[in-house]
Amino acid sequence: MEVAQSPVAVIITPNATIRALLEMVLEQEGFKAQFFGTPQEAMTLLRESVPRLLLLDEGITPDAFSVSGRLKMTRRLRDVPVLVLVSEHDDRTRVTAEISKVDHVIPKPFESRHLRSLLRSVLRSSTTHEAASG
């Protein structure tokens, strides 16, 4: 009998408060959260495995949009949804997100209800994508 594993979400944020909030929401939605303070810290895990979701805080260095763009250029990670938390969600942010291949921009402060809904949607669409390609 096969035991279903929780989908892994890689979160990169230097902010302890955001980390605590995200941890609670992700666990409620059945994700196993892997937290990192910098993109460099996350790279070892990302070289070895493919998470179901990447969530980046705009406060990381280099910036979340650059990191997303680089990760999306990696064949193994190309289809992993990338969500970015931002403090300003304006036209410039929207265009930058599009260029960087960010899947969803989440304005801060975020509502946990909205984030949970988005996480469910991401899980459904990635499960559908896996079924279609597998």
Short mmCIF file of C-alpha atoms in Angstrom, two decimals:
data_model
loop_
_atom_site.label_atom_id
_atom_site.label_comp_id
_atom_site.label_asym_id
_atom_site.label_seq_id
_atom_site.Cartn_x
_atom_site.Cartn_y
_atom_site.Cartn_z
CA MET A 1 0.00 0.00 0.00
CA GLU A 2 1.39 3.37 -1.03
CA VAL A 3 1.38 6.21 1.49
CA ALA A 4 0.59 9.60 0.00
CA GLN A 5 3.28 12.15 0.74
CA SER A 6 2.54 15.76 1.48
CA PRO A 7 3.44 18.09 -1.35
CA VAL A 8 6.60 20.09 -0.60
CA ALA A 9 6.56 23.87 -0.68
CA VAL A 10 9.86 25.74 -0.69
CA ILE A 11 9.56 29.15 0.93
CA ILE A 12 12.34 31.72 0.83
CA THR A 13 11.89 34.60 3.26
CA PRO A 14 14.14 36.36 5.77
CA ASN A 15 11.07 37.50 7.73
CA ALA A 16 10.22 35.41 10.83
CA THR A 17 6.66 36.76 11.07
CA ILE A 18 5.86 35.91 7.46
CA ARG A 19 7.46 32.51 7.97
CA ALA A 20 5.21 31.76 10.96
CA LEU A 21 2.06 32.82 9.10
CA LEU A 22 2.98 30.85 5.99
CA GLU A 23 3.87 27.77 8.00
CA MET A 24 0.42 27.75 9.60
CA VAL A 25 -1.45 28.24 6.31
CA LEU A 26 0.66 25.73 4.37
CA GLU A 27 0.26 23.04 7.02
CA GLN A 28 -3.51 23.60 7.04
CA GLU A 29 -3.50 22.92 3.29
CA GLY A 30 -1.44 19.77 3.63
CA PHE A 31 1.94 21.06 2.44
CA LYS A 32 5.26 20.12 3.97
CA ALA A 33 6.98 23.51 4.22
CA GLN A 34 10.75 23.85 3.75
CA PHE A 35 11.91 27.32 4.82
CA PHE A 36 15.08 29.13 3.78
CA GLY A 37 16.33 32.63 4.54
CA THR A 38 18.12 33.10 1.22
CA PRO A 39 17.92 31.63 -2.30
CA GLN A 40 21.46 30.29 -1.89
CA GLU A 41 20.35 28.19 1.11
CA ALA A 42 17.48 26.71 -0.92
CA MET A 43 19.64 25.72 -3.89
CA THR A 44 20.90 22.45 -2.39
CA LEU A 45 17.35 21.19 -1.98
CA LEU A 46 16.31 22.52 -5.40
CA ARG A 47 19.23 20.70 -7.07
CA GLU A 48 18.15 17.42 -5.48
CA SER A 49 14.36 17.54 -5.71
CA VAL A 50 11.44 19.32 -7.36
CA PRO A 51 8.95 20.92 -4.97
CA ARG A 52 5.26 21.31 -5.76
CA LEU A 53 5.43 25.05 -5.06
CA LEU A 54 7.95 27.89 -4.64
CA LEU A 55 6.97 30.89 -2.55
CA LEU A 56 9.34 33.86 -2.55
CA ASP A 57 9.25 36.99 -0.41
CA GLU A 58 10.21 40.22 -2.14
CA GLY A 59 12.62 40.88 0.75
CA ILE A 60 15.17 38.29 -0.42
CA THR A 61 18.49 39.07 -2.06
CA PRO A 62 18.77 38.84 -5.01
CA ASP A 63 15.20 39.98 -5.51
CA ALA A 64 12.36 37.49 -5.84
CA PHE A 65 11.69 38.31 -9.48
CA SER A 66 15.30 37.62 -10.50
CA VAL A 67 15.27 34.37 -8.57
CA SER A 68 12.00 33.32 -10.22
CA GLY A 69 13.36 34.08 -13.67
CA ARG A 70 16.48 31.99 -13.02
CA LEU A 71 14.54 29.07 -11.56
CA LYS A 72 12.10 29.06 -14.48
CA MET A 73 15.06 28.71 -16.86
CA THR A 74 15.91 25.38 -15.20
CA ARG A 75 14.16 22.60 -17.09
CA ARG A 76 13.32 20.58 -13.95
CA LEU A 77 11.76 23.59 -12.22
CA ARG A 78 10.08 25.22 -15.21
CA ASP A 79 6.61 23.92 -14.35
CA VAL A 80 6.79 24.54 -10.59
CA PRO A 81 4.38 27.36 -9.69
CA VAL A 82 6.12 30.43 -8.26
CA LEU A 83 4.25 32.77 -5.92
CA VAL A 84 5.79 36.07 -4.83
CA LEU A 85 4.77 38.14 -1.81
CA VAL A 86 4.99 41.88 -2.56
CA SER A 87 4.24 45.04 -0.62
CA GLU A 88 3.25 47.02 -3.72
CA HIS A 89 1.07 45.45 -6.37
CA ASP A 90 1.01 47.98 -9.19
CA ASP A 91 1.43 47.88 -12.98
CA ARG A 92 5.23 47.80 -12.70
CA THR A 93 5.06 44.80 -10.36
CA ARG A 94 2.62 43.03 -12.67
CA VAL A 95 4.88 43.54 -15.71
CA THR A 96 8.00 42.49 -13.79
CA ALA A 97 6.19 39.37 -12.59
CA GLU A 98 5.16 38.52 -16.12
CA ILE A 99 8.70 38.92 -17.46
CA SER A 100 10.08 36.83 -14.57
CA LYS A 101 7.49 34.09 -15.19
CA VAL A 102 5.96 34.45 -11.73
CA ASP A 103 2.69 32.53 -11.61
CA HIS A 104 0.99 34.53 -8.83
CA VAL A 105 1.70 37.81 -7.06
CA ILE A 106 0.33 38.03 -3.53
CA PRO A 107 0.06 41.50 -1.98
CA LYS A 108 1.19 41.93 1.64
CA PRO A 109 -0.34 41.82 4.09
CA PHE A 110 -1.97 38.70 2.70
CA GLU A 111 -5.23 37.19 3.84
CA SER A 112 -4.80 33.58 4.89
CA ARG A 113 -8.19 32.70 3.34
CA HIS A 114 -7.06 34.03 -0.06
CA LEU A 115 -3.71 32.24 0.21
CA ARG A 116 -5.37 28.93 1.14
CA SER A 117 -7.65 29.23 -1.88
CA LEU A 118 -4.67 29.94 -4.13
CA LEU A 119 -2.76 26.96 -2.69
CA ARG A 120 -5.70 24.64 -3.38
CA SER A 121 -5.87 25.94 -6.93
CA VAL A 122 -2.13 25.39 -7.42
CA LEU A 123 -2.42 21.83 -6.11
CA ARG A 124 -5.35 21.08 -8.42
CA SER A 125 -3.66 22.49 -11.51
CA SER A 126 -0.30 20.82 -10.83
CA THR A 127 -2.04 17.48 -10.17
CA THR A 128 -3.94 17.88 -13.46
CA HIS A 129 -0.69 18.77 -15.26
CA GLU A 130 1.08 15.71 -13.79
CA ALA A 131 -1.77 13.42 -14.84
CA ALA A 132 -1.73 14.83 -18.39
CA SER A 133 2.03 14.53 -18.80
CA GLY A 134 2.42 11.20 -16.92
#
